[in-house]
Amino acid sequence: MYLIVGLGNPEKQYEKTFHNMGFIAAGDAAEALGAKFRKKECEASVAEAYAGGEKIIVARPLTYMNNSGRAVKQLMAKYKVPEDHLLVIYDDYDLPKGKVRIRAGGGPGTHNGMRSVIGETGLKEFPRIRIGIRDPEVEIPIIDYVLSEVRKPDYELFAEACRKAGEAAVDFARGKDIGQVMNEYN
């Protein structure tokens, strides 16, 4: 059993914002697995797939970014997901735009969604995929930036980063060691 969680905000107004990179990448992962987001449970929109005899849950928490941990905790409990089979995808202001970085564990950095996941679950050593969003040309407060829409000239860059993150998540859920996934995608 694997759980892939893409962090974001559920309302349409946030659909094309930087803070929804995790939602977009989770959608790419579900698509690669041939799964659709068909049900809502544990305060999340959920898609289910099977690969190599393993069930894979792809989820988008409906709790809004800052409370993402509630949904993750509930999903982990319901599906009895071990810490090393949880993978979280999210935007990262500390990385340059379009960069994808995979880590085997660590702290939340400046990300409130990850702070919620770590706080609710009490876990830190689970894999995560970060999608860089920082644009040095834009100088506005972080909170305004992450909730702003991706600029049209950057759509393709971020679409590719999300696709790459989704692909890495699927490779992990299909049983590749996180170290191998890091070597291939970082």
CSV table of C-alpha atoms in Angstrom, one decimal:
chain,number,residue,atom,x,y,z
A,1,MET,CA,0.0,0.0,0.0
A,2,TYR,CA,1.3,3.4,-1.0
A,3,LEU,CA,-0.1,6.8,-0.5
A,4,ILE,CA,0.8,9.7,-2.8
A,5,VAL,CA,-0.5,13.1,-1.5
A,6,GLY,CA,-0.5,16.3,-3.5
A,7,LEU,CA,-0.9,19.4,-1.4
A,8,GLY,CA,-3.0,22.3,-2.6
A,9,ASN,CA,-6.3,24.2,-2.1
A,10,PRO,CA,-9.6,22.7,-3.3
A,11,GLU,CA,-11.5,25.7,-4.7
A,12,LYS,CA,-11.5,26.6,-8.4
A,13,GLN,CA,-10.0,30.1,-7.7
A,14,TYR,CA,-6.7,28.4,-6.6
A,15,GLU,CA,-6.5,25.9,-9.5
A,16,LYS,CA,-3.7,27.7,-11.4
A,17,THR,CA,-1.8,29.1,-8.4
A,18,PHE,CA,1.7,28.2,-7.3
A,19,HIS,CA,0.3,26.6,-4.1
A,20,ASN,CA,-1.5,24.0,-6.2
A,21,MET,CA,1.6,22.4,-7.8
A,22,GLY,CA,1.0,19.4,-5.5
A,23,PHE,CA,-2.6,19.0,-6.7
A,24,ILE,CA,-1.5,19.2,-10.3
A,25,ALA,CA,1.3,16.7,-9.9
A,26,ALA,CA,-1.0,14.3,-8.0
A,27,GLY,CA,-3.4,14.6,-11.0
A,28,ASP,CA,-0.5,13.7,-13.3
A,29,ALA,CA,0.4,10.7,-11.1
A,30,ALA,CA,-3.2,9.5,-11.1
A,31,GLU,CA,-3.4,9.8,-14.9
A,32,ALA,CA,-0.1,7.9,-15.3
A,33,LEU,CA,-1.7,5.1,-13.2
A,34,GLY,CA,-4.9,5.2,-15.1
A,35,ALA,CA,-6.8,6.3,-12.0
A,36,LYS,CA,-9.5,9.0,-11.6
A,37,PHE,CA,-10.5,11.1,-8.6
A,38,ARG,CA,-13.9,9.4,-8.1
A,39,LYS,CA,-14.5,9.5,-4.3
A,40,LYS,CA,-14.2,11.7,-1.3
A,41,GLU,CA,-13.0,10.2,2.0
A,42,CYS,CA,-10.9,11.2,5.0
A,43,GLU,CA,-11.3,14.9,4.0
A,44,ALA,CA,-9.7,14.2,0.6
A,45,SER,CA,-10.4,13.6,-3.0
A,46,VAL,CA,-9.1,10.1,-3.8
A,47,ALA,CA,-8.0,8.1,-6.8
A,48,GLU,CA,-7.2,4.4,-6.5
A,49,ALA,CA,-4.9,2.2,-8.6
A,50,TYR,CA,-3.0,-1.0,-8.5
A,51,ALA,CA,0.6,-1.6,-9.7
A,52,GLY,CA,2.7,-4.7,-9.1
A,53,GLY,CA,0.1,-6.1,-6.8
A,54,GLU,CA,0.2,-3.0,-4.5
A,55,LYS,CA,-2.7,-0.7,-4.0
A,56,ILE,CA,-1.9,3.0,-4.6
A,57,ILE,CA,-4.0,5.8,-3.2
A,58,VAL,CA,-3.5,9.2,-4.8
A,59,ALA,CA,-5.0,12.0,-2.7
A,60,ARG,CA,-5.7,15.7,-2.8
A,61,PRO,CA,-6.7,17.0,0.7
A,62,LEU,CA,-9.8,19.1,0.8
A,63,THR,CA,-8.8,20.7,4.1
A,64,TYR,CA,-6.9,23.6,2.5
A,65,MET,CA,-3.2,23.8,2.5
A,66,ASN,CA,-2.6,24.8,6.2
A,67,ASN,CA,-4.7,21.8,7.5
A,68,SER,CA,-3.4,19.2,5.0
A,69,GLY,CA,-2.1,17.0,7.8
A,70,ARG,CA,-5.7,16.2,9.0
A,71,ALA,CA,-6.5,14.4,5.7
A,72,VAL,CA,-3.0,12.7,5.6
A,73,LYS,CA,-3.4,11.4,9.1
A,74,GLN,CA,-6.9,10.0,8.4
A,75,LEU,CA,-5.8,8.4,5.1
A,76,MET,CA,-2.7,6.8,6.7
A,77,ALA,CA,-4.9,5.4,9.5
A,78,LYS,CA,-7.6,4.1,7.3
A,79,TYR,CA,-5.3,2.4,4.8
A,80,LYS,CA,-2.6,1.4,7.4
A,81,VAL,CA,0.1,3.1,5.3
A,82,PRO,CA,3.6,2.9,6.8
A,83,GLU,CA,5.7,6.0,7.0
A,84,ASP,CA,8.1,4.9,4.3
A,85,HIS,CA,5.2,4.4,1.8
A,86,LEU,CA,3.8,7.9,2.2
A,87,LEU,CA,5.0,10.4,-0.4
A,88,VAL,CA,4.0,14.1,-0.4
A,89,ILE,CA,4.2,16.5,-3.3
A,90,TYR,CA,4.2,20.2,-2.8
A,91,ASP,CA,5.4,23.6,-4.0
A,92,ASP,CA,8.6,25.0,-2.5
A,93,TYR,CA,9.3,28.8,-2.5
A,94,ASP,CA,12.9,28.0,-1.5
A,95,LEU,CA,13.7,26.3,-4.8
A,96,PRO,CA,14.0,28.1,-8.2
A,97,LYS,CA,10.9,27.9,-10.4
A,98,GLY,CA,10.5,24.6,-12.3
A,99,LYS,CA,13.1,22.7,-10.3
A,100,VAL,CA,12.1,19.3,-8.9
A,101,ARG,CA,13.8,18.0,-5.8
A,102,ILE,CA,13.1,14.7,-4.0
A,103,ARG,CA,14.1,14.0,-0.4
A,104,ALA,CA,13.8,10.9,1.7
A,105,GLY,CA,12.8,12.9,4.8
A,106,GLY,CA,13.3,16.1,6.7
A,107,GLY,CA,11.5,19.1,8.2
A,108,PRO,CA,8.8,21.3,6.7
A,109,GLY,CA,11.1,24.2,5.7
A,110,THR,CA,8.9,27.3,5.2
A,111,HIS,CA,5.9,25.3,4.0
A,112,ASN,CA,2.8,25.5,6.2
A,113,GLY,CA,1.2,22.5,4.5
A,114,MET,CA,4.2,20.3,5.3
A,115,ARG,CA,4.2,21.8,8.8
A,116,SER,CA,0.6,20.5,9.2
A,117,VAL,CA,1.5,17.1,7.8
A,118,ILE,CA,4.4,16.7,10.1
A,119,GLY,CA,2.5,18.1,13.1
A,120,GLU,CA,-0.6,15.9,12.6
A,121,THR,CA,1.2,12.7,11.8
A,122,GLY,CA,4.2,13.1,14.1
A,123,LEU,CA,6.3,11.8,11.2
A,124,LYS,CA,9.3,13.4,9.4
A,125,GLU,CA,11.1,10.6,7.6
A,126,PHE,CA,8.8,10.1,4.7
A,127,PRO,CA,9.7,10.8,1.1
A,128,ARG,CA,8.6,14.1,-0.5
A,129,ILE,CA,8.8,15.8,-3.8
A,130,ARG,CA,9.2,19.6,-3.9
A,131,ILE,CA,8.4,21.7,-7.0
A,132,GLY,CA,10.3,25.0,-7.0
A,133,ILE,CA,8.3,28.1,-7.5
A,134,ARG,CA,10.5,31.0,-6.7
A,135,ASP,CA,10.9,33.7,-9.4
A,136,PRO,CA,13.6,36.2,-8.6
A,137,GLU,CA,11.9,38.7,-10.9
A,138,VAL,CA,8.7,38.9,-8.7
A,139,GLU,CA,9.1,40.8,-5.5
A,140,ILE,CA,5.9,40.5,-3.5
A,141,PRO,CA,5.2,38.9,0.0
A,142,ILE,CA,5.4,35.1,0.0
A,143,ILE,CA,1.7,34.7,1.0
A,144,ASP,CA,0.6,36.8,-2.0
A,145,TYR,CA,3.0,35.1,-4.3
A,146,VAL,CA,2.0,31.5,-3.6
A,147,LEU,CA,-1.6,32.3,-4.0
A,148,SER,CA,-1.1,34.1,-7.3
A,149,GLU,CA,-1.6,32.5,-10.7
A,150,VAL,CA,1.3,31.1,-12.7
A,151,ARG,CA,2.3,33.6,-15.4
A,152,LYS,CA,1.4,32.4,-18.9
A,153,PRO,CA,5.0,32.4,-20.1
A,154,ASP,CA,5.8,29.9,-17.3
A,155,TYR,CA,2.9,27.5,-17.9
A,156,GLU,CA,4.9,25.0,-19.8
A,157,LEU,CA,7.8,25.1,-17.4
A,158,PHE,CA,5.5,24.3,-14.4
A,159,ALA,CA,3.5,21.7,-16.4
A,160,GLU,CA,6.7,19.9,-17.1
A,161,ALA,CA,7.8,20.1,-13.5
A,162,CYS,CA,4.5,18.7,-12.3
A,163,ARG,CA,4.6,15.9,-14.9
A,164,LYS,CA,8.1,15.0,-13.8
A,165,ALA,CA,7.1,15.0,-10.1
A,166,GLY,CA,4.0,12.8,-10.9
A,167,GLU,CA,6.2,10.4,-12.8
A,168,ALA,CA,8.7,10.2,-9.9
A,169,ALA,CA,5.9,9.5,-7.5
A,170,VAL,CA,4.5,6.7,-9.7
A,171,ASP,CA,8.0,5.2,-9.9
A,172,PHE,CA,8.3,5.2,-6.1
A,173,ALA,CA,4.8,3.7,-5.7
A,174,ARG,CA,5.6,1.0,-8.1
A,175,GLY,CA,8.4,-0.1,-5.8
A,176,LYS,CA,11.5,1.8,-6.8
A,177,ASP,CA,13.8,2.7,-3.8
A,178,ILE,CA,13.6,6.4,-2.9
A,179,GLY,CA,17.3,6.7,-3.4
A,180,GLN,CA,17.0,5.4,-6.9
A,181,VAL,CA,14.1,7.8,-7.6
A,182,MET,CA,16.2,10.6,-6.2
A,183,ASN,CA,19.2,9.7,-8.5
A,184,GLU,CA,16.9,9.6,-11.6
A,185,TYR,CA,14.9,12.8,-11.0
A,186,ASN,CA,17.0,15.2,-8.9
